[in-house]
PDB file of C-alpha atoms in Angstrom:
ATOM      1  CA  LYS V  21      17.587  -8.043   3.651  1.00 77.00           C
ATOM      2  CA  ASN V  22      17.822  -4.133   4.598  1.00 94.00           C
ATOM      3  CA  ILE V  23      14.308  -3.292   3.891  1.00 96.00           C
ATOM      4  CA  LEU V  24      10.976  -3.973   6.140  1.00 97.00           C
ATOM      5  CA  LEU V  25       8.145  -3.885   3.621  1.00 97.00           C
ATOM      6  CA  ILE V  26       4.382  -3.386   5.402  1.00 98.00           C
ATOM      7  CA  ASP V  27       1.151  -3.449   3.671  1.00 98.00           C
ATOM      8  CA  VAL V  28      -1.289  -1.410   5.333  1.00 98.00           C
ATOM      9  CA  ARG V  29      -3.962  -3.027   3.577  1.00 97.00           C
ATOM     10  CA  GLU V  30      -6.805  -5.354   4.886  1.00 96.00           C
ATOM     11  CA  PRO V  31      -6.640  -8.980   5.156  1.00 96.00           C
ATOM     12  CA  TYR V  32      -8.899  -9.369   2.004  1.00 96.00           C
ATOM     13  CA  GLU V  33      -6.820  -7.339   0.097  1.00 95.00           C
ATOM     14  CA  ASN V  34      -3.801  -8.549   0.878  1.00 95.00           C
ATOM     15  CA  GLN V  35      -5.089 -12.563  -0.200  1.00 95.00           C
ATOM     16  CA  ILE V  36      -6.022 -10.840  -3.410  1.00 92.00           C
ATOM     17  CA  ASN V  37      -2.584  -9.941  -4.035  1.00 90.00           C
ATOM     18  CA  SER V  38       0.388  -8.719  -2.260  1.00 91.00           C
ATOM     19  CA  ILE V  39       4.408  -8.038  -2.665  1.00 90.00           C
ATOM     20  CA  SER V  40       6.441 -10.699  -2.114  1.00 91.00           C
ATOM     21  CA  GLY V  41       7.709 -10.386   1.290  1.00 94.00           C
ATOM     22  CA  SER V  42       5.839  -7.648   2.668  1.00 96.00           C
ATOM     23  CA  ILE V  43       4.016  -8.192   5.948  1.00 97.00           C
ATOM     24  CA  LEU V  44       0.672  -7.582   6.616  1.00 98.00           C
ATOM     25  CA  PHE V  45      -0.046  -5.121   9.465  1.00 98.00           C
ATOM     26  CA  SER V  46      -3.588  -3.037   8.846  1.00 97.00           C
ATOM     27  CA  LEU V  47      -3.771   0.536   8.957  1.00 98.00           C
ATOM     28  CA  ASN V  48      -6.254  -0.246  11.941  1.00 97.00           C
ATOM     29  CA  SER V  49      -3.918  -2.186  13.744  1.00 97.00           C
ATOM     30  CA  ILE V  50      -1.188   0.859  13.386  1.00 98.00           C
ATOM     31  CA  GLN V  51      -3.991   3.673  14.435  1.00 97.00           C
ATOM     32  CA  THR V  52      -4.986   1.647  17.679  1.00 96.00           C
ATOM     33  CA  GLY V  53      -1.102   1.198  18.408  1.00 96.00           C
ATOM     34  CA  ALA V  54      -1.637  -2.628  18.277  1.00 97.00           C
ATOM     35  CA  ALA V  55       1.165  -3.258  15.764  1.00 98.00           C
ATOM     36  CA  ILE V  56       3.477  -0.949  16.695  1.00 98.00           C
ATOM     37  CA  GLU V  57       5.629  -3.003  19.124  1.00 97.00           C
ATOM     38  CA  ASP V  58       5.713  -5.726  16.652  1.00 97.00           C
ATOM     39  CA  ILE V  59       6.921  -3.205  13.965  1.00 98.00           C
ATOM     40  CA  LYS V  60       9.365  -1.783  16.250  1.00 97.00           C
ATOM     41  CA  ALA V  61      10.690  -5.624  16.753  1.00 96.00           C
ATOM     42  CA  LEU V  62      11.138  -5.876  13.414  1.00 96.00           C
ATOM     43  CA  GLN V  63      12.816  -3.035  12.502  1.00 94.00           C
ATOM     44  CA  LYS V  64      16.312  -3.535  13.230  1.00 90.00           C
ATOM     45  CA  ASN V  65      18.360  -1.373  11.383  1.00 91.00           C
ATOM     46  CA  LYS V  66      15.824  -1.682   8.275  1.00 96.00           C
ATOM     47  CA  THR V  67      14.182   0.885   5.827  1.00 97.00           C
ATOM     48  CA  ILE V  68      10.368   0.727   6.231  1.00 98.00           C
ATOM     49  CA  TYR V  69       8.653   1.238   3.257  1.00 97.00           C
ATOM     50  CA  VAL V  70       4.667   1.177   3.560  1.00 98.00           C
ATOM     51  CA  TYR V  71       2.210   0.736   0.881  1.00 97.00           C
ATOM     52  CA  CYS V  72      -1.415   0.160   0.231  1.00 97.00           C
ATOM     53  CA  LYS V  73      -4.046   0.071  -2.694  1.00 96.00           C
ATOM     54  CA  THR V  74      -3.234   4.081  -4.001  1.00 96.00           C
ATOM     55  CA  GLY V  75      -0.915   5.356  -1.471  1.00 95.00           C
ATOM     56  CA  TYR V  76      -3.259   7.219   0.949  1.00 96.00           C
ATOM     57  CA  ARG V  77      -3.786   4.700   3.626  1.00 97.00           C
ATOM     58  CA  SER V  78       0.005   4.184   3.596  1.00 97.00           C
ATOM     59  CA  SER V  79       0.534   7.950   4.112  1.00 97.00           C
ATOM     60  CA  LEU V  80      -1.935   8.030   7.177  1.00 97.00           C
ATOM     61  CA  ALA V  81      -0.281   4.674   8.715  1.00 98.00           C
ATOM     62  CA  LEU V  82       3.489   7.107   8.376  1.00 97.00           C
ATOM     63  CA  LYS V  83       1.800   9.390  10.423  1.00 97.00           C
ATOM     64  CA  TYR V  84       1.062   7.299  12.895  1.00 97.00           C
ATOM     65  CA  LEU V  85       4.621   5.396  12.957  1.00 98.00           C
ATOM     66  CA  ASN V  86       6.410   8.861  12.974  1.00 97.00           C
ATOM     67  CA  PHE V  87       4.593   9.513  16.137  1.00 97.00           C
ATOM     68  CA  HIS V  88       5.674   6.508  17.714  1.00 97.00           C
ATOM     69  CA  ASN V  89       9.335   7.685  16.327  1.00 96.00           C
ATOM     70  CA  ILE V  90       9.129   4.910  13.383  1.00 97.00           C
ATOM     71  CA  LYS V  91      10.433   6.404  10.187  1.00 97.00           C
ATOM     72  CA  GLY V  92       9.717   5.150   6.529  1.00 97.00           C
ATOM     73  CA  TYR V  93       8.772   6.138   3.358  1.00 97.00           C
ATOM     74  CA  ASN V  94       5.469   5.898   1.554  1.00 96.00           C
ATOM     75  CA  VAL V  95       5.000   3.783  -1.346  1.00 93.00           C
ATOM     76  CA  GLU V  96       3.293   6.264  -3.753  1.00 91.00           C
ATOM     77  CA  GLY V  97       0.898   4.910  -6.231  1.00 93.00           C
ATOM     78  CA  GLY V  98       0.875   1.855  -3.961  1.00 92.00           C
ATOM     79  CA  MET V  99      -0.824  -1.513  -5.345  1.00 90.00           C
ATOM     80  CA  ASP V 100      -2.293   0.207  -8.578  1.00 91.00           C
ATOM     81  CA  GLU V 101       1.043   1.622  -9.426  1.00 88.00           C
ATOM     82  CA  TRP V 102       3.181  -1.744  -8.693  1.00 82.00           C
ATOM     83  CA  GLU V 103       0.767  -3.498 -10.689  1.00 83.00           C
ATOM     84  CA  ARG V 104       1.292  -1.200 -13.874  1.00 85.00           C
ATOM     85  CA  LYS V 105       5.099  -0.871 -13.480  1.00 83.00           C
ATOM     86  CA  ILE V 106       6.169  -4.212 -12.414  1.00 76.00           C
ATOM     87  CA  ASP V 107       3.670  -6.826 -12.395  1.00 62.00           C
TER      88      ASP V 107
END
């Protein structure tokens, strides 16, 4: 309830597999600013965790989010690591 989990992969990747409860905002939508207001509206005292396939795109997304004063954490290893350890 206190976590906002953001998937920054492309829609086709999200359709293949995703973490239950996560919300899809592609890296491109964050870079262009299209998703920023939506993310701010969803944030509301939640800790943001951002993931992608390997952790690279999510680290880039966090830089853009930080620029807009949105703080969060990168899920290092991304879906690859989650599949190895959890799934």
